[in-house]
Short mmCIF file of C-alpha atoms in Angstrom, two decimals:
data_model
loop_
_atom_site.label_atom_id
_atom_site.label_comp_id
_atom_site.label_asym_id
_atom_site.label_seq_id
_atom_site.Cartn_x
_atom_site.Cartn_y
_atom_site.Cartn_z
CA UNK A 1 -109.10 -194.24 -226.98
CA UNK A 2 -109.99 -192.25 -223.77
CA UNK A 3 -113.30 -190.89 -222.65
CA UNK A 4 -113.35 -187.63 -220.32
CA UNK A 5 -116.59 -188.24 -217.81
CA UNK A 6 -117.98 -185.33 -216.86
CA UNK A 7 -119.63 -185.45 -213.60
CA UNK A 8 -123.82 -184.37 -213.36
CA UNK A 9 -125.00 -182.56 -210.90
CA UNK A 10 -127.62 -183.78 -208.80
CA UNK A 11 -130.61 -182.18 -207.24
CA UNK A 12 -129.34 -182.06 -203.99
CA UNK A 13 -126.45 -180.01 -205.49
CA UNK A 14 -128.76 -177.55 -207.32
CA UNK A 15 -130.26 -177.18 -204.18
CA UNK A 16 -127.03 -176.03 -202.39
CA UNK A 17 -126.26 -173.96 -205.15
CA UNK A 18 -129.89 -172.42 -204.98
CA UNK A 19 -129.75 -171.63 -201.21
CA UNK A 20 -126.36 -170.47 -201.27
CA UNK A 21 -126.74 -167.74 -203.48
CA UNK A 22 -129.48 -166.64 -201.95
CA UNK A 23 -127.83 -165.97 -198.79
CA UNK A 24 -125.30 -163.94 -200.79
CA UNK A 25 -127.84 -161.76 -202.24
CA UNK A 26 -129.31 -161.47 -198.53
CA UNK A 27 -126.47 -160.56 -197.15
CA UNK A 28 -125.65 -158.06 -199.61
CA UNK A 29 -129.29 -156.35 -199.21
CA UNK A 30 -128.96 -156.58 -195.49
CA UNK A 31 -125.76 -154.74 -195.46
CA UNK A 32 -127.74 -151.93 -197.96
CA UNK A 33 -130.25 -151.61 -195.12
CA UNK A 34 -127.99 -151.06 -192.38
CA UNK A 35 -126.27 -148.41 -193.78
CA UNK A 36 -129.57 -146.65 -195.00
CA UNK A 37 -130.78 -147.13 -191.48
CA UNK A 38 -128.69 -144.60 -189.59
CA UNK A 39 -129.27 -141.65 -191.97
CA UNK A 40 -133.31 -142.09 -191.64
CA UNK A 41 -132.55 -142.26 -188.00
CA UNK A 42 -130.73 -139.26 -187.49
CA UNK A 43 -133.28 -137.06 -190.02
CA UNK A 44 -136.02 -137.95 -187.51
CA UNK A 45 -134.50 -136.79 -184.35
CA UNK A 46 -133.70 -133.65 -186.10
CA UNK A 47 -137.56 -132.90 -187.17
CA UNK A 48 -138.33 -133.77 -183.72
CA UNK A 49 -135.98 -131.24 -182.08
CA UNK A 50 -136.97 -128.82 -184.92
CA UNK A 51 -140.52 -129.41 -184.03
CA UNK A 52 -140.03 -128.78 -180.03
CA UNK A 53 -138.36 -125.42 -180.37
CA UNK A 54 -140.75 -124.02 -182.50
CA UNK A 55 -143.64 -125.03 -180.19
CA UNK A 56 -141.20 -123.42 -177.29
CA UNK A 57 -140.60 -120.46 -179.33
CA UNK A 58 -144.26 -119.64 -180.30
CA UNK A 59 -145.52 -120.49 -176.44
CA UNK A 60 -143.09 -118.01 -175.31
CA UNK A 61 -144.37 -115.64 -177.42
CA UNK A 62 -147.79 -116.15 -176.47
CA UNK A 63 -146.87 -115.26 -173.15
CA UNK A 64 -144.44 -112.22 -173.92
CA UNK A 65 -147.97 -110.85 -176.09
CA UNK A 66 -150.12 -111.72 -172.78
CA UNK A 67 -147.75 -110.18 -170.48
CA UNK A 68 -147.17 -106.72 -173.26
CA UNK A 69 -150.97 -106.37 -173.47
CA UNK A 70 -151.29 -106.82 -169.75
CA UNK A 71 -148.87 -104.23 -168.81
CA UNK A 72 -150.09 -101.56 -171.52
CA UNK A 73 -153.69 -102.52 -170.01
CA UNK A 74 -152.64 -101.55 -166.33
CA UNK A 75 -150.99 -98.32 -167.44
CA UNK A 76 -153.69 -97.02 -169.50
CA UNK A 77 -156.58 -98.15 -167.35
CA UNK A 78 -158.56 -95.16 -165.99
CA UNK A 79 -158.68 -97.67 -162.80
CA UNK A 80 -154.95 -96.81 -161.58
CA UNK A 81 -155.16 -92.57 -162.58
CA UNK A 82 -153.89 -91.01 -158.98
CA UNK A 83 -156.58 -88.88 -157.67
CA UNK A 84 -155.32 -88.86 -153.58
CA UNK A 85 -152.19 -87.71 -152.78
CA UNK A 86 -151.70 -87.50 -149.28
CA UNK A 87 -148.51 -86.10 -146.85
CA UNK A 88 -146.77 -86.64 -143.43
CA UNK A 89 -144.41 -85.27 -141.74
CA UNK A 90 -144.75 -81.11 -143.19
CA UNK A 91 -145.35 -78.51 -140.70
CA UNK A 92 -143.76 -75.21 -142.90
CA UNK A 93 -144.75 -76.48 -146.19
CA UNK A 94 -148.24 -76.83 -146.84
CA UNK A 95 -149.61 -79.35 -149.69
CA UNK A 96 -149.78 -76.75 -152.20
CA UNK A 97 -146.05 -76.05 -152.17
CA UNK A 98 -145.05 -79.69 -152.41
CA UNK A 99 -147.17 -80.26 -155.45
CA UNK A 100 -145.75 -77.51 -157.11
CA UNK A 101 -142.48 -78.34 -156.27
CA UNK A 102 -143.00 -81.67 -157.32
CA UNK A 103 -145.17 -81.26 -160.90
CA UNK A 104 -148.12 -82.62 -162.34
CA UNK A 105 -149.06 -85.92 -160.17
CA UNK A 106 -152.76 -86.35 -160.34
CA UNK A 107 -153.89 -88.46 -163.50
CA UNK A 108 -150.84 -89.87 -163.73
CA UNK A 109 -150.91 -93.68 -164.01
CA UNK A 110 -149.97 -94.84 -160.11
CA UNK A 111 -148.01 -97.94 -161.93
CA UNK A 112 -146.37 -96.07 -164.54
CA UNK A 113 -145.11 -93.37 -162.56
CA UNK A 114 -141.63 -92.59 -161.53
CA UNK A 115 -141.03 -92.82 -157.74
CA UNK A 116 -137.50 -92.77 -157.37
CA UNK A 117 -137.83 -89.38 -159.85
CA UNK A 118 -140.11 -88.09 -157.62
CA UNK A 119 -138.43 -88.80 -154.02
CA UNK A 120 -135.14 -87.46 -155.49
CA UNK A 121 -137.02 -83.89 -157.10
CA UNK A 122 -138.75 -83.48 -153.33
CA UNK A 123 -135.07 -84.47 -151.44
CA UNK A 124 -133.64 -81.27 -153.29
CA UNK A 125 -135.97 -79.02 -151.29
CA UNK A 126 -133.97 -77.34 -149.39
CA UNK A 127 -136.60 -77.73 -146.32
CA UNK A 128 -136.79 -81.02 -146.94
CA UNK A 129 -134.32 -83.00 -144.77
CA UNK A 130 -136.08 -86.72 -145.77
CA UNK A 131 -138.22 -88.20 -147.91
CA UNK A 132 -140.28 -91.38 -149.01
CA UNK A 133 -143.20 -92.52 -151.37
CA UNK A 134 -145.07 -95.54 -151.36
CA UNK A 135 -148.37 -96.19 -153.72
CA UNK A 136 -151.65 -96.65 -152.06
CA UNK A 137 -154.05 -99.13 -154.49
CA UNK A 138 -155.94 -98.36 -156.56
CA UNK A 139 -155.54 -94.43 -156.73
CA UNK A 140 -153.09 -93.20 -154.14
CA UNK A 141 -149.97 -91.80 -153.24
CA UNK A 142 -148.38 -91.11 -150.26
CA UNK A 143 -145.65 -88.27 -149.18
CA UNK A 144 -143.50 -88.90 -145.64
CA UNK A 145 -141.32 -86.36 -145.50
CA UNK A 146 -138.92 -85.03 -142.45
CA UNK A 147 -138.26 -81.17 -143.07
CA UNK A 148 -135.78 -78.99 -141.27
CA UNK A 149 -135.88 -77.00 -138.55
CA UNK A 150 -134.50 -73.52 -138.77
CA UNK A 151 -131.69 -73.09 -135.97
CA UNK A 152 -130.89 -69.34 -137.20
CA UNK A 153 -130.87 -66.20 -139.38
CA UNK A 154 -128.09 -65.15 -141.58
CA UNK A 155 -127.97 -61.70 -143.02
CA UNK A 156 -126.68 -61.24 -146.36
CA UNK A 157 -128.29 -59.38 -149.04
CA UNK A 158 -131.07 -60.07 -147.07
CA UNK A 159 -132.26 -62.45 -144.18
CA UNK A 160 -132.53 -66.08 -144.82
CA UNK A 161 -132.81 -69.34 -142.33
CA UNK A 162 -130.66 -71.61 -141.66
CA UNK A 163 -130.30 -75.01 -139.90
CA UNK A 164 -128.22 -76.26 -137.47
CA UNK A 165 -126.31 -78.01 -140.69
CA UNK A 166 -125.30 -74.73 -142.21
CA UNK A 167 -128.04 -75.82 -145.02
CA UNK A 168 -130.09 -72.30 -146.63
CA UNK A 169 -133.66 -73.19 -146.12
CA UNK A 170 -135.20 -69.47 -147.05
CA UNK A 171 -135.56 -66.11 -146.88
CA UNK A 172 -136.51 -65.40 -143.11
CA UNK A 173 -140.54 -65.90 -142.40
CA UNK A 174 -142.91 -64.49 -139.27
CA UNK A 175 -142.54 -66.50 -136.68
CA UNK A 176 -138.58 -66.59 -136.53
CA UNK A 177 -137.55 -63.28 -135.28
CA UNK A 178 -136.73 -64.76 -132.15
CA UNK A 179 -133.40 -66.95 -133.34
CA UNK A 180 -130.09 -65.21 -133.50
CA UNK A 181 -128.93 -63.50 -136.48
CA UNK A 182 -125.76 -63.95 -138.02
CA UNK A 183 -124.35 -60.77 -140.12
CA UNK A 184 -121.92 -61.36 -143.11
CA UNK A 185 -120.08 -58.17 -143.47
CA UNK A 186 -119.79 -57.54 -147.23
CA UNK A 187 -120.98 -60.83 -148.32
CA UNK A 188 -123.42 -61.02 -151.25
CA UNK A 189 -122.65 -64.73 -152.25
CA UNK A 190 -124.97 -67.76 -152.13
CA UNK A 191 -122.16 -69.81 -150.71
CA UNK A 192 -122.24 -69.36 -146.32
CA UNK A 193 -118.89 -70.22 -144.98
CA UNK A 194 -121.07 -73.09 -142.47
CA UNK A 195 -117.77 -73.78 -140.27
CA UNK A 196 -117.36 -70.75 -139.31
CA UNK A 197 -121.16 -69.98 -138.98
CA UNK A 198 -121.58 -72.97 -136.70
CA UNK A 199 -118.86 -72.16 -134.54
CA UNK A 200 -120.16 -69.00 -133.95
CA UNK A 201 -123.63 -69.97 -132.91
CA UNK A 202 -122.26 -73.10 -130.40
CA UNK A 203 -120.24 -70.01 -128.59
CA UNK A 204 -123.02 -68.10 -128.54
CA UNK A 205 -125.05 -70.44 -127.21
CA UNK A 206 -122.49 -71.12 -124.34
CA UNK A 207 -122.27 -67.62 -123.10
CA UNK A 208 -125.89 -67.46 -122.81
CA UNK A 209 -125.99 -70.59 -120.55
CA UNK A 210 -124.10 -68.46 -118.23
CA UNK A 211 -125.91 -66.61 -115.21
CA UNK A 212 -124.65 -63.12 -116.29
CA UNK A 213 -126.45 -63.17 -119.76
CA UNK A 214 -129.27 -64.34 -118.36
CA UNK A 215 -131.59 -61.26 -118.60
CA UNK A 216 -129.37 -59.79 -121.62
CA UNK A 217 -128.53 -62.61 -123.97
CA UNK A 218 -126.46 -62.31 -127.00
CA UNK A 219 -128.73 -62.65 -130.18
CA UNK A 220 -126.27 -61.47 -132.69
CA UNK A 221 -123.10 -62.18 -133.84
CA UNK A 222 -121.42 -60.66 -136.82
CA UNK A 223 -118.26 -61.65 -138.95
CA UNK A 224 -116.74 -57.88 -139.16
CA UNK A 225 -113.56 -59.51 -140.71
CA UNK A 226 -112.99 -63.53 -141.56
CA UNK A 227 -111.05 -63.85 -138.68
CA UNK A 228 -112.96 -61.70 -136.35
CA UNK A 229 -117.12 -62.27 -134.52
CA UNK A 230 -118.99 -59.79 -132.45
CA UNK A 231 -121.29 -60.88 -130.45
CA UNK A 232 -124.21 -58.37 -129.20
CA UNK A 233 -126.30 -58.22 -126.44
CA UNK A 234 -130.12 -58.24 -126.77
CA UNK A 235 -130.08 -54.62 -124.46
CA UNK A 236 -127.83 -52.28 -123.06
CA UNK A 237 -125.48 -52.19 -126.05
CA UNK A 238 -122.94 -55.11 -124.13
CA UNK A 239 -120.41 -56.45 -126.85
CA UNK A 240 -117.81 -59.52 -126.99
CA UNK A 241 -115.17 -59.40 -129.53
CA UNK A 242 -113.42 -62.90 -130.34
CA UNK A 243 -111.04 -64.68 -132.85
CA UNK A 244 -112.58 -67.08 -135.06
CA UNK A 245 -109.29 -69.55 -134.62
CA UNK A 246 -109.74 -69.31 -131.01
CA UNK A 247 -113.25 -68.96 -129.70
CA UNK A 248 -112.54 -72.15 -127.08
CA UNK A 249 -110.07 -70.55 -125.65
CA UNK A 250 -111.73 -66.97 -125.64
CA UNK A 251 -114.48 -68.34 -123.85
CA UNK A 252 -112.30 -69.45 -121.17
CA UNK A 253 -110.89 -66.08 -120.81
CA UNK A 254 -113.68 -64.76 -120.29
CA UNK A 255 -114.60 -67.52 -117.63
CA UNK A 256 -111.67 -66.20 -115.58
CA UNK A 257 -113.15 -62.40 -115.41
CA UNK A 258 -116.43 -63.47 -115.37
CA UNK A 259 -116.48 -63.16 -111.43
CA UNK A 260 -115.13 -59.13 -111.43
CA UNK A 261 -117.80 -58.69 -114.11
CA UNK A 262 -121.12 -59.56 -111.83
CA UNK A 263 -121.53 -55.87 -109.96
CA UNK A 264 -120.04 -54.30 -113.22
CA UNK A 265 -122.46 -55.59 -115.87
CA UNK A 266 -124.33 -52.72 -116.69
CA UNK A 267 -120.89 -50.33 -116.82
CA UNK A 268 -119.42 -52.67 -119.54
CA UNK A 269 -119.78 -51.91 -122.96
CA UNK A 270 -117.06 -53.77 -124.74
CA UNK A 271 -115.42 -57.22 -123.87
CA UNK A 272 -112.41 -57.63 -126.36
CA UNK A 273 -111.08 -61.29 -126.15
CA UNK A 274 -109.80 -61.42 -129.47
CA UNK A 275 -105.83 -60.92 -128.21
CA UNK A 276 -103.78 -63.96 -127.31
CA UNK A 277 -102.78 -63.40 -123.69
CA UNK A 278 -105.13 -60.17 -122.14
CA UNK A 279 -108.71 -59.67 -122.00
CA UNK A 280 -109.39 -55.72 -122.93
CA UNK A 281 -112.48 -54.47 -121.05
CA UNK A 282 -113.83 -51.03 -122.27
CA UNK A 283 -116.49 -49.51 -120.29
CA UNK A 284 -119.33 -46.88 -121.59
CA UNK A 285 -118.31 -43.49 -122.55
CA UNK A 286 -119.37 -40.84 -120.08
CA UNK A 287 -118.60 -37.37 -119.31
CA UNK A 288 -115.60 -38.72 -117.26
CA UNK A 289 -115.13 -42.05 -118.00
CA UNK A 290 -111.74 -43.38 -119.60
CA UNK A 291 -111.04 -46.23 -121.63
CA UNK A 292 -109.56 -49.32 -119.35
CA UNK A 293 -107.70 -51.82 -120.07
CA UNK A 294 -107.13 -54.70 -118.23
CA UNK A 295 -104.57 -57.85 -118.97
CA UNK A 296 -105.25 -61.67 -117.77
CA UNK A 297 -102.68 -63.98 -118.13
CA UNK A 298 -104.93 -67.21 -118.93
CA UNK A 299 -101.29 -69.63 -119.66
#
């Protein structure tokens, strides 16, 4: 007969038995906290970032309200309305004609106001060759301007000014009488052919540097044809006929005759230097005088 012994634990092996699964169930719960862990983590950072932007987002728009209330505050402030307008530079044009050239200024806000607007309106004047603005605090503006100076008068429908540009300033005013005049035959346009004006007036001038046209200057010329000027003296009815496409070399033509002219200045009455290679000189008509014509080869 057999007996099967079955071994008893002892304390010390509950014990063991005890501890050990406890550190199973540890382990298991430490593993549950780790992985909870991250997620808690990650929801904080986001509340914080969440949190910073909208205290960004509502101090900029504190300051965006600030600055929008300041700026409507400066613009509507009775404390910047323009009441002195001042200018520099105007000798033709008096104040009164630049304001209404330019519009409504005064009570106008001095920070609200256009100035490139206003330069560009007051650089279309067509006496106005340059122009700035600057603001004067609190209530002030002020107008440097360059204008331009007439150089002569051109006759088309009627007499205007011009400058040494070619640029229309105005119909002619007093005080101008004594600059040459330039007639357009036939010509009613706005448009002035300037080249050809220019040229004209540079000749002119160069003949009257001379000796001989000293006490009888030429003072107009007139385009009878677009290829042809005629110059007229101031007196005693003297005349200079040219080509447009060769006034330099007309004017040394008549440099060559100029000498035989001297003693027979106040017999001339026509000096024709429009032809290529003669000079035609055509005294006054008397009771016996005859036309003459004499050739100078200038090549």
């Amino acid at each position: 007969m057999s007996f099967a012994l079955t071994k008893q634990k002892g304390p010390v092996n509950t014990w063991e038995s005890l501890r050990s699964e406890r550190n199973k169930r540890r382990k298991r719960g430490g593993s549950t906290l780790r992985n909870k862990t991250p997620n808690k983590s990650k929801f904080s950072a986001w509340t914080r970032a969440m949190a910073e932007l909208a205290s960004k987002l509502f101090l900029a728009g504190v300051i965006g309200y600030l600055l929008f209330a300041g700026y409507n505050f400066l613009i509507s402030t009775p404390r910047f309305q323009i009441q002195d307008v001042t200018f520099k530079g105007n000798h033709v044009l008096n104040n009164s004609q630049i304001l209404e050239w330019l519009g409504p200024i005064v009570g106008k806000n001095l920070i609200a106001i256009d100035l490139v607007r206003l330069n560009k309106r007051l650089s279309e004047h067509p006496w106005v060759q340059t122009a700035s603005i600057q603001r004067v605090f609190p209530q002030g503006l002020e107008f440097e301007l360059t204008e331009r100076v007439p150089y002569a008068r051109v006759k088309k429908d009627q007499i205007y000014l011009m400058d040494n540009s070619g640029a229309i300033l105005s119909p002619e005013k007093p005080g101008y009488g004594h600059l040459p005049l330039i007639i357009l035959k036939g010509s009613n346009k706005k448009g002035v052919p300037n080249g050809e004006l220019l040229n004209s007036l540079k000749t002119m001038d160069n003949f009257n540097q001379l000796s001989f046209f000293k006490s009888n200057p030429l003072e107009v010329a007139e385009l009878v044809t677009p290829s042809r000027v005629l110059f007229k003296a101031k007196n005693q009815g003297l005349k200079i006929q040219m080509s447009m496409d060769q006034l330099n070399e007309g004017f040394k033509k008549f440099m060559l005759i100029l000498d035989s002219l001297e003693d027979e200045n106040l017999k001339t009455q026509m000096i024709d230097l429009s032809f290529k290679h003669q000079v035609v000189i055509r005294e006054r008509f008397k009771p016996s005088s005859t036309l003459i014509s004499a050739k100078s080869q200038t090549n």
